[in-house]
Amino acid sequence: MARPVPTEAQVRIDLAAAYRLAAQRGWDDTIYTHLSASVPGEPGCYLINPFGARFDEITASGLVKVNRRGEVVDGSGRGVNPTGFTIHGAVHAARPDAACVIHLHTPWGVALSMRPEGLLPTSQFAMRLHGRLGRHAYEGLALGEAEQRRLVANLGALDGLILDNHGTLTVGRTVAEAWMLMYLLERAAQAQLAAMAAGPGLRVVPEEIAALTYRQWVGDGSEIDGDLEWPALLRGLDRTSPGYKD
């Protein structure tokens, strides 16, 4: 069954909530890194945070509408971080199905990006992302068109990327799905790295069991990550960080 197309107002609220929820979990990096969402009915446009704002300050009305070149198109005159739209604009252009793109520099995500083996099937959290993460080599701060092409090629039709020596990225058909996939990636990275630090030896689930668990998790696709969790997360946010809907 086709999902109803959300309004821009609904997407703004969900994206602002995603920023606030990320801040509560320590996923922010002062004023850097970004969560973005496509604008319904406006191909080529997406919403992103204004440059200089903290994640816990983001509101629905404060999000900036830009095109894939990072040009502000809402008449607000607010600035955006050019290093943000180079990643987000490239992914939105290459993946119309990716309604939301999340890129973070969390301690666990960056630590995982330093490990050559990447994410292993060592926890149930990791099973949802088994075979669904690509890798992108570190090429420095500059992100030109050539690297954009390599990045989207490495992402392909997957659910996310480990950006070597840099951080993590997830995409979703909804803001809720992208956020939940990042949540699972964070938990899986933390569990794996903590186990590695505890001493030698790591129990890795066999490939066939990991693949089976992934199939069980996604099912027939009628329910996606975030469908059940997002309303509960928003109820909590209404109590702890009101104002995001403004």
CSV table of C-alpha atoms in Angstrom, one decimal:
chain,number,residue,atom,x,y,z
A,1,MET,CA,0.0,0.0,0.0
A,2,ALA,CA,1.3,3.4,-0.9
A,3,ARG,CA,2.1,5.7,1.9
A,4,PRO,CA,0.4,9.1,2.0
A,5,VAL,CA,2.6,12.0,0.9
A,6,PRO,CA,3.4,14.2,3.9
A,7,THR,CA,3.0,17.9,3.8
A,8,GLU,CA,6.0,20.2,4.1
A,9,ALA,CA,4.8,21.3,7.5
A,10,GLN,CA,4.8,17.7,8.7
A,11,VAL,CA,8.3,17.1,7.3
A,12,ARG,CA,9.5,20.3,9.0
A,13,ILE,CA,8.2,19.1,12.4
A,14,ASP,CA,9.7,15.6,12.0
A,15,LEU,CA,13.1,17.0,10.9
A,16,ALA,CA,13.2,19.5,13.8
A,17,ALA,CA,12.3,16.6,16.1
A,18,ALA,CA,15.1,14.5,14.7
A,19,TYR,CA,17.6,17.3,15.4
A,20,ARG,CA,16.3,17.6,19.0
A,21,LEU,CA,16.4,13.9,19.6
A,22,ALA,CA,19.9,13.7,18.2
A,23,ALA,CA,21.0,16.5,20.5
A,24,GLN,CA,19.6,14.6,23.5
A,25,ARG,CA,21.7,11.6,22.7
A,26,GLY,CA,24.9,13.6,22.2
A,27,TRP,CA,25.0,13.1,18.5
A,28,ASP,CA,25.7,16.7,17.7
A,29,ASP,CA,29.1,18.3,16.9
A,30,THR,CA,28.7,21.9,18.1
A,31,ILE,CA,27.2,23.6,14.9
A,32,TYR,CA,28.4,21.0,12.4
A,33,THR,CA,26.9,17.9,10.7
A,34,HIS,CA,23.4,17.8,9.3
A,35,LEU,CA,20.1,16.1,8.9
A,36,SER,CA,18.2,17.0,5.8
A,37,ALA,CA,14.8,16.1,4.3
A,38,SER,CA,13.3,16.4,0.9
A,39,VAL,CA,10.5,19.0,0.4
A,40,PRO,CA,7.3,17.2,-0.7
A,41,GLY,CA,6.1,18.4,-4.1
A,42,GLU,CA,9.3,20.4,-4.8
A,43,PRO,CA,11.7,18.1,-6.6
A,44,GLY,CA,15.3,19.2,-6.1
A,45,CYS,CA,14.6,21.1,-2.8
A,46,TYR,CA,15.3,20.0,0.7
A,47,LEU,CA,15.4,21.3,4.2
A,48,ILE,CA,18.5,21.7,6.4
A,49,ASN,CA,19.7,23.4,9.5
A,50,PRO,CA,20.8,27.1,9.4
A,51,PHE,CA,24.6,27.4,9.8
A,52,GLY,CA,25.5,28.4,13.4
A,53,ALA,CA,22.5,26.8,15.1
A,54,ARG,CA,22.8,24.0,17.7
A,55,PHE,CA,20.8,20.9,17.2
A,56,ASP,CA,18.8,21.7,20.4
A,57,GLU,CA,17.8,25.0,18.9
A,58,ILE,CA,16.3,23.8,15.7
A,59,THR,CA,12.6,24.5,15.1
A,60,ALA,CA,10.3,23.6,12.2
A,61,SER,CA,10.1,27.2,10.9
A,62,GLY,CA,13.8,27.7,11.4
A,63,LEU,CA,14.9,25.1,8.9
A,64,VAL,CA,16.3,26.5,5.6
A,65,LYS,CA,15.0,25.4,2.2
A,66,VAL,CA,17.8,24.9,-0.3
A,67,ASN,CA,18.2,23.4,-3.8
A,68,ARG,CA,20.7,20.6,-4.6
A,69,ARG,CA,23.4,23.2,-5.2
A,70,GLY,CA,23.0,24.5,-1.7
A,71,GLU,CA,21.4,27.8,-2.8
A,72,VAL,CA,18.8,29.1,-0.3
A,73,VAL,CA,15.5,29.3,-2.1
A,74,ASP,CA,13.0,30.3,0.7
A,75,GLY,CA,13.9,34.0,0.6
A,76,SER,CA,15.1,33.9,4.2
A,77,GLY,CA,18.7,34.9,3.4
A,78,ARG,CA,19.9,32.6,6.1
A,79,GLY,CA,23.2,30.9,5.7
A,80,VAL,CA,23.9,27.2,5.3
A,81,ASN,CA,27.2,25.3,5.7
A,82,PRO,CA,28.6,24.5,2.2
A,83,THR,CA,30.2,21.3,3.4
A,84,GLY,CA,26.8,20.1,4.4
A,85,PHE,CA,25.0,20.5,1.1
A,86,THR,CA,27.8,18.9,-0.8
A,87,ILE,CA,27.1,15.6,0.8
A,88,HIS,CA,23.3,16.0,1.3
A,89,GLY,CA,22.7,17.6,-2.1
A,90,ALA,CA,24.6,14.8,-3.9
A,91,VAL,CA,22.7,12.0,-2.0
A,92,HIS,CA,19.3,13.7,-2.5
A,93,ALA,CA,20.0,14.1,-6.2
A,94,ALA,CA,21.1,10.5,-6.6
A,95,ARG,CA,18.5,8.9,-4.4
A,96,PRO,CA,15.0,10.3,-4.9
A,97,ASP,CA,13.7,7.6,-2.5
A,98,ALA,CA,15.9,9.0,0.3
A,99,ALA,CA,13.5,11.5,1.8
A,100,CYS,CA,15.9,12.0,4.7
A,101,VAL,CA,19.7,12.0,4.9
A,102,ILE,CA,21.6,12.0,8.3
A,103,HIS,CA,25.3,12.5,8.5
A,104,LEU,CA,27.0,12.6,12.0
A,105,HIS,CA,30.4,12.7,13.6
A,106,THR,CA,29.6,10.9,16.8
A,107,PRO,CA,32.4,9.3,18.9
A,108,TRP,CA,31.2,5.8,18.3
A,109,GLY,CA,30.6,6.4,14.6
A,110,VAL,CA,34.0,8.0,14.1
A,111,ALA,CA,35.7,5.2,16.0
A,112,LEU,CA,33.9,2.6,13.9
A,113,SER,CA,35.0,4.4,10.8
A,114,MET,CA,38.6,3.9,11.8
A,115,ARG,CA,38.2,0.1,12.0
A,116,PRO,CA,39.1,-1.8,8.8
A,117,GLU,CA,36.5,-4.5,9.4
A,118,GLY,CA,33.6,-2.0,9.7
A,119,LEU,CA,30.4,-3.1,11.3
A,120,LEU,CA,30.2,-6.8,12.0
A,121,PRO,CA,27.2,-9.0,12.8
A,122,THR,CA,28.0,-9.0,16.5
A,123,SER,CA,24.8,-7.7,18.0
A,124,GLN,CA,21.1,-7.8,17.1
A,125,PHE,CA,21.3,-4.0,16.5
A,126,ALA,CA,23.8,-4.7,13.7
A,127,MET,CA,21.6,-7.3,12.0
A,128,ARG,CA,19.2,-4.7,10.6
A,129,LEU,CA,22.2,-3.2,8.7
A,130,HIS,CA,23.8,-6.4,7.7
A,131,GLY,CA,25.0,-6.0,4.1
A,132,ARG,CA,23.3,-2.6,4.0
A,133,LEU,CA,26.3,-0.3,4.6
A,134,GLY,CA,28.8,0.9,2.1
A,135,ARG,CA,32.2,2.5,2.8
A,136,HIS,CA,33.7,5.7,1.4
A,137,ALA,CA,37.4,6.4,1.6
A,138,TYR,CA,38.6,9.6,3.4
A,139,GLU,CA,39.7,12.3,0.9
A,140,GLY,CA,40.1,15.3,3.1
A,141,LEU,CA,37.8,18.2,3.9
A,142,ALA,CA,37.2,19.3,0.3
A,143,LEU,CA,34.3,17.5,-1.3
A,144,GLY,CA,34.2,18.3,-5.1
A,145,GLU,CA,32.1,16.9,-7.8
A,146,ALA,CA,34.4,14.0,-8.4
A,147,GLU,CA,34.2,12.9,-4.8
A,148,GLN,CA,30.4,13.4,-4.8
A,149,ARG,CA,30.2,10.9,-7.6
A,150,ARG,CA,32.3,8.4,-5.8
A,151,LEU,CA,30.3,8.9,-2.6
A,152,VAL,CA,26.9,8.3,-4.2
A,153,ALA,CA,28.4,5.3,-6.1
A,154,ASN,CA,29.5,3.8,-2.8
A,155,LEU,CA,26.1,4.4,-1.3
A,156,GLY,CA,24.3,2.9,-4.3
A,157,ALA,CA,20.9,1.6,-3.1
A,158,LEU,CA,22.1,0.8,0.4
A,159,ASP,CA,20.8,2.2,3.7
A,160,GLY,CA,24.0,4.1,4.7
A,161,LEU,CA,27.7,4.6,4.6
A,162,ILE,CA,30.7,4.4,6.9
A,163,LEU,CA,32.8,7.4,5.9
A,164,ASP,CA,36.3,6.3,6.7
A,165,ASN,CA,38.0,8.4,9.4
A,166,HIS,CA,35.1,10.7,9.3
A,167,GLY,CA,31.7,9.4,10.5
A,168,THR,CA,28.5,7.8,9.5
A,169,LEU,CA,25.5,8.4,7.1
A,170,THR,CA,22.1,6.9,6.9
A,171,VAL,CA,19.2,7.5,4.6
A,172,GLY,CA,15.5,6.7,4.9
A,173,ARG,CA,12.2,6.9,3.1
A,174,THR,CA,11.0,8.9,6.1
A,175,VAL,CA,12.7,11.1,8.6
A,176,ALA,CA,11.7,8.5,11.2
A,177,GLU,CA,13.3,5.6,9.3
A,178,ALA,CA,16.6,7.5,8.7
A,179,TRP,CA,16.7,8.4,12.4
A,180,MET,CA,16.0,4.9,13.6
A,181,LEU,CA,18.7,3.4,11.3
A,182,MET,CA,21.2,5.9,12.7
A,183,TYR,CA,20.1,4.9,16.2
A,184,LEU,CA,20.7,1.2,15.4
A,185,LEU,CA,24.0,2.0,13.8
A,186,GLU,CA,25.1,3.9,16.9
A,187,ARG,CA,24.0,1.1,19.3
A,188,ALA,CA,25.7,-1.5,17.1
A,189,ALA,CA,28.9,0.4,16.9
A,190,GLN,CA,29.0,1.0,20.6
A,191,ALA,CA,28.4,-2.6,21.4
A,192,GLN,CA,31.0,-3.9,19.0
A,193,LEU,CA,33.7,-1.5,20.0
A,194,ALA,CA,33.0,-2.0,23.7
A,195,ALA,CA,33.3,-5.8,23.2
A,196,MET,CA,36.6,-5.3,21.3
A,197,ALA,CA,38.0,-3.2,24.0
A,198,ALA,CA,37.1,-5.7,26.7
A,199,GLY,CA,39.6,-8.2,25.5
A,200,PRO,CA,40.5,-10.6,22.7
A,201,GLY,CA,37.9,-12.7,21.0
A,202,LEU,CA,34.6,-11.6,19.5
A,203,ARG,CA,31.6,-13.7,18.8
A,204,VAL,CA,30.5,-13.0,15.3
A,205,VAL,CA,27.1,-14.4,14.0
A,206,PRO,CA,27.5,-16.7,11.0
A,207,GLU,CA,26.6,-15.1,7.6
A,208,GLU,CA,23.5,-17.3,7.1
A,209,ILE,CA,22.0,-16.3,10.5
A,210,ALA,CA,22.8,-12.7,10.0
A,211,ALA,CA,21.2,-12.7,6.6
A,212,LEU,CA,18.1,-14.5,8.0
A,213,THR,CA,17.8,-12.0,10.8
A,214,TYR,CA,17.9,-9.1,8.4
A,215,ARG,CA,15.1,-10.7,6.3
A,216,GLN,CA,13.1,-11.3,9.4
A,217,TRP,CA,13.6,-7.7,10.5
A,218,VAL,CA,12.5,-6.0,7.3
A,219,GLY,CA,9.7,-8.5,6.6
A,220,ASP,CA,7.5,-7.7,3.6
A,221,GLY,CA,8.3,-4.0,3.8
A,222,SER,CA,4.8,-2.9,4.8
A,223,GLU,CA,6.1,-1.6,8.1
A,224,ILE,CA,9.4,0.2,8.2
A,225,ASP,CA,11.7,1.3,11.0
A,226,GLY,CA,10.3,4.3,12.7
A,227,ASP,CA,6.6,3.6,12.1
A,228,LEU,CA,6.1,2.4,15.6
A,229,GLU,CA,9.0,4.1,17.4
A,230,TRP,CA,8.5,7.7,16.1
A,231,PRO,CA,5.2,8.5,17.9
A,232,ALA,CA,6.7,7.3,21.2
A,233,LEU,CA,9.8,9.4,20.6
A,234,LEU,CA,7.8,12.5,19.8
A,235,ARG,CA,5.7,12.0,23.0
A,236,GLY,CA,8.9,12.1,25.0
A,237,LEU,CA,10.2,15.1,23.1
A,238,ASP,CA,7.0,17.0,23.8
A,239,ARG,CA,7.8,16.7,27.5
A,240,THR,CA,11.5,17.2,27.4
A,241,SER,CA,12.2,19.7,24.6
A,242,PRO,CA,9.0,21.5,23.6
A,243,GLY,CA,9.1,24.2,21.0
A,244,TYR,CA,10.5,22.1,18.1
A,245,LYS,CA,7.1,22.4,16.3
A,246,ASP,CA,7.3,26.2,16.3
